[in-house]
Amino acid sequence: MHEIAKKYVSENTYDGYEVDVRVHLVPGIGAHRLDRLEPEHLEAFYAKMQCDGSKAGTAHHVHRTVRVALAEARRRGHVSRNVAEIARAPRLEEEEIEPYTIEEVQSLLLEASKLRNSTRWVVALALGLRQGEALGLQWEDVDLDAGYVRIRRNRLRPRYRHGCGDEPCRRKPGYCPQREQIRREHKNTKSRSGRRTVGLPDPLIKLLRKHREEQDRERSEAGADWEAKGYVFASPTGGPLSPNTDYHLWKRLLRDAGVRDGRLHDARHTAGTVLLLLGVPDVIVDAIMGWEPGGAARMRARYMHVTGPMLRKVADQVGEKLWGSSGAE
């Protein structure tokens, strides 16, 4: 099982699945003989993952990875059946959607305006771009004159190996002084719905123009050290931003703005909620958010328990302004 998982997942799926193999599958079921692997082995493995602290979503993702690997093994004649198609997949619980309020968004944007790459957070809260989509954005994807941005690639988490040669530094590869990058910086967006064109509001166009001017100044200051990679949101020398650093900046932004703690993905939820509150047609919401056609209706339904009370609150506020707190008699 060890070699099949490593070979077929690395050859036939995207880089994100490599973590499933290295961290979960190889240690968990890598010792099983492929011809003796049963659905019950996988089900027990998923249960143990969750008992050991893994989330249901992580176990479910691992299930998808091993299913893909075994499907390829079956296609090549190494196994007679795909036991992952028989095993019960880990049950997923829908994550709670907790969008930020308008007041919280305003506080975040005010605090973000003090930061370098401040427009990165406006893009998250206004357009709902995923982290990888925002960090993978390049200027060739942005047309400020026409007022749109094309989402075509995702920034990947970097991975390193030691470069210290005969005298090892005894640190983890990522902290090696001579570390070497062994993963490409970005990948193309894999789904058709993920590859999309999103219109830019006029205020955001102005912010992006200002951001480009600031980046031009940094390019002049960096001189020969500038990496001409074309990233919209880049390091002071033009290189790609680290997703890990980006995450910690988000957490610091929340603290400095005095806003409740939340996931970076909650910024995306906020954008989706605003679109639904504004009454944007479903097909447009799906296109902006990059939701898959098969799951778009389910995603919108998940937001309704949030947008419903919000709409009721707005209606009550309007009623109070027009007729007073007691309502019309």
Coordinates of C-alpha atoms in Angstrom, one line a residue:
M1 CA 0.0 0.0 0.0
H2 CA 2.9 2.3 0.8
E3 CA 4.3 2.5 -2.7
I4 CA 0.9 2.5 -4.5
A5 CA -0.2 5.6 -2.5
K6 CA 3.1 7.4 -3.0
K7 CA 3.3 6.7 -6.7
Y8 CA -0.3 7.1 -8.0
V9 CA -1.2 10.1 -5.8
S10 CA 2.0 12.0 -6.7
E11 CA 1.5 11.2 -10.4
N12 CA -2.2 11.8 -10.8
T13 CA -3.4 14.3 -8.2
Y14 CA -2.5 17.8 -7.1
D15 CA 0.3 18.7 -4.7
G16 CA -2.1 19.3 -1.8
Y17 CA -2.8 15.6 -1.6
E18 CA 0.8 14.8 -0.9
V19 CA 0.3 15.7 2.7
D20 CA -2.5 13.1 3.0
V21 CA 0.0 10.4 1.9
R22 CA 3.0 11.5 3.9
V23 CA 1.3 12.5 7.1
H24 CA -1.6 10.1 7.2
L25 CA -1.8 7.3 4.7
V26 CA 1.8 6.0 4.9
P27 CA 2.0 5.9 8.7
G28 CA -1.6 4.7 9.1
I29 CA -2.0 1.9 6.5
G30 CA 1.2 1.9 4.6
A31 CA 2.2 -1.5 6.0
H32 CA -0.9 -3.2 4.7
R33 CA -0.5 -5.6 1.8
L34 CA -2.5 -4.2 -1.1
D35 CA -4.2 -7.5 -2.0
R36 CA -5.4 -7.9 1.6
L37 CA -6.6 -4.4 2.2
E38 CA -10.3 -4.4 3.2
P39 CA -13.0 -1.6 3.5
E40 CA -13.0 -2.2 7.3
H41 CA -9.3 -1.4 7.5
L42 CA -10.0 2.0 6.0
E43 CA -13.0 2.7 8.2
A44 CA -11.0 1.8 11.3
F45 CA -8.2 4.1 10.0
Y46 CA -10.5 7.0 9.6
A47 CA -12.0 6.5 13.0
K48 CA -8.5 6.4 14.6
M49 CA -7.5 9.6 12.8
Q50 CA -10.4 11.4 14.4
C51 CA -9.8 9.9 17.8
D52 CA -6.2 11.2 17.5
G53 CA -7.5 14.7 16.9
S54 CA -7.9 15.0 13.1
K55 CA -11.0 16.8 12.0
A56 CA -13.7 15.0 10.0
G57 CA -12.9 17.1 7.0
T58 CA -9.3 16.0 7.1
A59 CA -10.3 12.3 7.3
H60 CA -12.7 12.8 4.4
H61 CA -10.0 14.4 2.3
V62 CA -7.7 11.4 3.0
H63 CA -10.5 9.1 2.0
R64 CA -10.8 10.9 -1.4
T65 CA -7.0 10.7 -1.8
V66 CA -6.8 6.9 -1.2
R67 CA -9.9 6.4 -3.4
V68 CA -8.1 8.1 -6.3
A69 CA -4.9 6.2 -5.7
L70 CA -6.7 2.8 -5.7
A71 CA -8.8 3.7 -8.7
E72 CA -5.5 4.2 -10.7
A73 CA -4.1 1.0 -9.2
R74 CA -7.2 -0.9 -10.4
R75 CA -7.0 0.6 -13.8
R76 CA -3.5 -0.7 -14.1
G77 CA -4.4 -4.1 -12.9
H78 CA -2.6 -4.0 -9.6
V79 CA -5.9 -4.6 -7.6
S80 CA -9.2 -6.2 -8.6
R81 CA -11.4 -3.8 -6.7
N82 CA -11.3 -0.4 -5.1
V83 CA -12.0 -0.9 -1.5
A84 CA -12.2 2.8 -0.9
E85 CA -15.4 2.9 -3.0
I86 CA -16.9 0.4 -0.6
A87 CA -15.7 1.8 2.7
R88 CA -18.0 4.3 4.4
A89 CA -16.5 7.8 4.0
P90 CA -16.1 9.9 7.2
R91 CA -19.2 11.8 7.9
L92 CA -18.8 15.5 7.3
E93 CA -20.4 18.1 9.6
E94 CA -21.1 21.4 7.9
E95 CA -18.8 24.1 9.2
E96 CA -20.6 27.1 10.8
I97 CA -20.7 30.2 8.6
E98 CA -19.7 33.2 10.7
P99 CA -19.5 36.3 8.4
Y100 CA -18.2 39.5 9.8
T101 CA -20.7 42.4 10.3
I102 CA -20.4 45.6 8.3
E103 CA -19.0 47.3 11.4
E104 CA -16.4 44.6 11.8
V105 CA -15.4 44.8 8.1
Q106 CA -15.0 48.6 8.4
S107 CA -12.7 48.2 11.4
L108 CA -10.7 45.6 9.6
L109 CA -10.3 47.8 6.5
L110 CA -9.3 50.8 8.6
E111 CA -6.6 48.8 10.4
A112 CA -5.5 47.2 7.1
S113 CA -5.0 50.6 5.5
K114 CA -2.0 51.0 7.8
L115 CA -0.3 47.9 6.5
R116 CA 1.9 47.1 3.6
N117 CA -0.1 45.2 0.9
S118 CA -3.3 46.5 2.5
T119 CA -5.3 45.8 -0.6
R120 CA -4.8 42.1 -0.1
W121 CA -7.3 42.2 2.7
V122 CA -9.8 44.3 0.7
V123 CA -9.7 41.7 -2.0
A124 CA -10.5 39.0 0.6
L125 CA -13.4 40.8 2.2
A126 CA -14.9 42.3 -1.0
L127 CA -14.3 39.6 -3.6
G128 CA -14.2 36.5 -1.4
L129 CA -11.0 35.2 -3.0
R130 CA -9.5 32.1 -1.3
Q131 CA -6.1 32.6 0.2
G132 CA -4.3 30.7 -2.6
E133 CA -6.2 32.6 -5.2
A134 CA -5.3 36.0 -3.7
L135 CA -1.6 35.2 -3.2
G136 CA -1.3 33.6 -6.7
L137 CA -2.8 36.7 -8.4
Q138 CA -0.5 38.3 -11.0
W139 CA -0.8 41.6 -12.7
E140 CA -1.3 40.0 -16.0
D141 CA -4.6 38.7 -14.5
V142 CA -5.8 42.2 -13.7
D143 CA -7.3 44.7 -16.1
L144 CA -7.9 47.9 -14.2
D145 CA -9.1 49.8 -17.3
A146 CA -11.8 47.2 -18.1
G147 CA -12.5 46.6 -14.3
Y148 CA -12.1 42.9 -13.9
V149 CA -9.7 40.3 -12.5
R150 CA -9.2 36.7 -13.8
I151 CA -8.7 33.9 -11.3
R152 CA -6.5 31.3 -12.9
R153 CA -3.9 30.0 -10.4
N154 CA -3.3 29.2 -6.7
R155 CA -0.3 29.9 -4.6
L156 CA 1.2 26.7 -3.1
R157 CA 2.7 26.3 0.3
P158 CA 6.5 26.2 0.0
R159 CA 8.4 23.0 0.7
Y160 CA 12.2 22.9 1.2
R161 CA 15.1 20.5 1.4
H162 CA 18.5 21.0 3.1
G163 CA 21.2 22.7 1.0
C164 CA 23.9 22.6 3.7
G165 CA 25.7 19.7 2.0
D166 CA 28.4 17.8 4.0
E167 CA 28.0 19.9 7.1
P168 CA 24.3 19.6 8.1
C169 CA 22.8 22.4 10.1
R170 CA 20.6 20.0 12.1
R171 CA 17.6 22.2 11.7
K172 CA 14.3 21.4 9.9
P173 CA 14.6 21.9 6.1
G174 CA 12.5 25.1 6.2
Y175 CA 15.0 26.7 8.6
C176 CA 18.2 25.6 6.9
P177 CA 20.3 28.7 6.0
Q178 CA 21.0 27.2 2.6
R179 CA 17.5 25.7 2.1
E180 CA 16.4 24.9 -1.4
Q181 CA 12.8 25.2 -2.7
I182 CA 11.5 21.9 -4.1
R183 CA 7.9 22.8 -4.9
R184 CA 6.7 25.1 -7.6
E185 CA 5.3 28.4 -6.4
H186 CA 1.8 28.1 -7.9
K187 CA -0.5 25.8 -9.8
N188 CA -3.3 26.4 -12.2
T189 CA -6.8 26.4 -10.8
K190 CA -8.0 22.9 -11.3
S191 CA -11.8 23.3 -11.7
R192 CA -13.7 25.2 -14.4
S193 CA -15.7 27.1 -11.9
G194 CA -12.6 28.0 -10.0
R195 CA -11.2 29.6 -13.2
R196 CA -13.4 32.7 -13.4
T197 CA -13.5 36.4 -14.1
V198 CA -14.7 38.8 -11.4
G199 CA -15.7 42.4 -11.8
L200 CA -14.0 45.0 -9.6
P201 CA -15.9 47.8 -7.8
D202 CA -14.7 51.3 -8.6
P203 CA -13.2 51.9 -5.1
L204 CA -11.2 48.7 -5.3
I205 CA -9.9 49.7 -8.8
K206 CA -8.6 52.9 -7.2
L207 CA -7.0 51.0 -4.4
L208 CA -5.3 48.6 -6.8
R209 CA -3.9 51.5 -8.8
K210 CA -2.5 53.0 -5.7
H211 CA -1.1 49.6 -4.7
R212 CA 0.6 49.2 -8.1
E213 CA 2.2 52.6 -7.6
E214 CA 3.5 51.6 -4.2
Q215 CA 4.9 48.4 -5.7
D216 CA 6.7 50.3 -8.4
R217 CA 8.4 52.4 -5.7
E218 CA 9.5 49.2 -4.0
R219 CA 10.8 47.9 -7.3
S220 CA 13.0 51.0 -7.8
E221 CA 14.3 50.7 -4.2
A222 CA 15.1 47.0 -4.6
G223 CA 17.0 47.6 -7.8
A224 CA 18.9 44.4 -9.0
D225 CA 17.4 42.4 -6.1
W226 CA 13.9 42.7 -7.5
E227 CA 12.3 39.4 -8.6
A228 CA 10.2 40.2 -11.6
K229 CA 7.5 37.5 -11.1
G230 CA 4.5 39.7 -11.6
Y231 CA 2.7 39.0 -8.3
V232 CA 0.1 41.5 -7.3
F233 CA 0.8 40.9 -3.6
A234 CA 4.5 40.4 -3.3
S235 CA 7.4 40.6 -0.8
P236 CA 9.4 43.9 -0.7
T237 CA 11.7 42.4 -3.4
G238 CA 8.9 41.0 -5.7
G239 CA 8.8 37.4 -4.5
P240 CA 5.7 35.4 -3.6
L241 CA 4.2 35.7 -0.2
S242 CA 4.2 32.8 2.2
P243 CA 0.7 31.4 3.0
N244 CA 1.8 30.8 6.6
T245 CA 3.0 34.4 7.1
D246 CA -0.2 35.6 5.4
Y247 CA -2.3 33.6 7.9
H248 CA -0.4 35.1 10.9
L249 CA -0.8 38.6 9.4
W250 CA -4.6 38.0 9.3
K251 CA -4.7 37.0 12.9
R252 CA -2.7 40.1 13.9
L253 CA -5.0 42.3 11.9
L254 CA -8.0 40.9 13.8
R255 CA -6.3 41.6 17.1
D256 CA -5.2 45.1 16.2
A257 CA -8.7 46.0 14.8
G258 CA -10.4 44.8 18.0
V259 CA -12.4 42.3 16.0
R260 CA -13.4 38.8 17.2
D261 CA -11.1 36.0 16.2
G262 CA -11.9 34.0 13.1
R263 CA -10.5 32.0 10.2
L264 CA -9.2 33.6 7.1
H265 CA -11.9 31.7 5.3
D266 CA -14.5 33.8 7.3
A267 CA -13.5 36.7 5.1
R268 CA -14.7 34.7 2.1
H269 CA -17.9 33.8 3.9
T270 CA -18.4 37.5 4.5
A271 CA -18.2 38.3 0.8
G272 CA -20.6 35.6 -0.1
T273 CA -23.1 36.8 2.5
V274 CA -23.0 40.4 1.3
L275 CA -23.7 39.2 -2.3
L276 CA -26.7 37.3 -1.2
L277 CA -28.0 40.2 1.0
L278 CA -27.7 42.5 -2.0
G279 CA -29.9 40.2 -4.0
V280 CA -27.3 39.4 -6.6
P281 CA -28.7 36.7 -9.0
D282 CA -27.7 33.1 -8.0
V283 CA -25.8 32.5 -11.2
I284 CA -23.7 35.6 -10.7
V285 CA -23.0 34.7 -7.0
D286 CA -21.9 31.2 -8.1
A287 CA -19.5 32.7 -10.7
I288 CA -18.0 35.2 -8.3
M289 CA -17.5 32.7 -5.5
G290 CA -16.2 30.0 -7.8
W291 CA -18.7 27.4 -6.6
E292 CA -19.0 24.2 -8.4
P293 CA -22.3 23.8 -10.4
G294 CA -23.2 20.6 -8.6
G295 CA -22.7 22.1 -5.1
A296 CA -23.6 25.7 -5.7
A297 CA -27.2 25.3 -4.5
R298 CA -26.1 23.5 -1.4
M299 CA -23.6 26.3 -0.7
R300 CA -26.3 29.0 -1.1
A301 CA -28.6 27.0 1.2
R302 CA -25.9 27.0 3.9
Y303 CA -25.8 30.8 3.8
M304 CA -29.6 31.2 4.2
H305 CA -29.7 30.7 7.9
V306 CA -27.3 33.7 8.1
T307 CA -28.8 36.0 5.5
G308 CA -32.4 35.3 6.7
P309 CA -31.9 36.8 10.2
M310 CA -29.8 39.6 8.7
L311 CA -32.6 40.6 6.3
R312 CA -35.1 40.5 9.1
K313 CA -32.9 42.8 11.2
V314 CA -32.6 45.3 8.3
A315 CA -36.4 45.2 7.8
D316 CA -37.0 45.8 11.6
Q317 CA -34.6 48.8 11.5
V318 CA -36.4 50.2 8.4
G319 CA -39.7 49.7 10.2
E320 CA -38.5 51.5 13.3
K321 CA -37.3 54.5 11.3
L322 CA -40.5 54.8 9.4
W323 CA -43.2 53.9 12.0
G324 CA -41.4 54.0 15.3
S325 CA -40.6 51.1 17.6
S326 CA -44.2 50.2 18.3
G327 CA -45.0 49.7 14.6
A328 CA -48.2 50.9 12.8
E329 CA -51.4 50.6 14.8

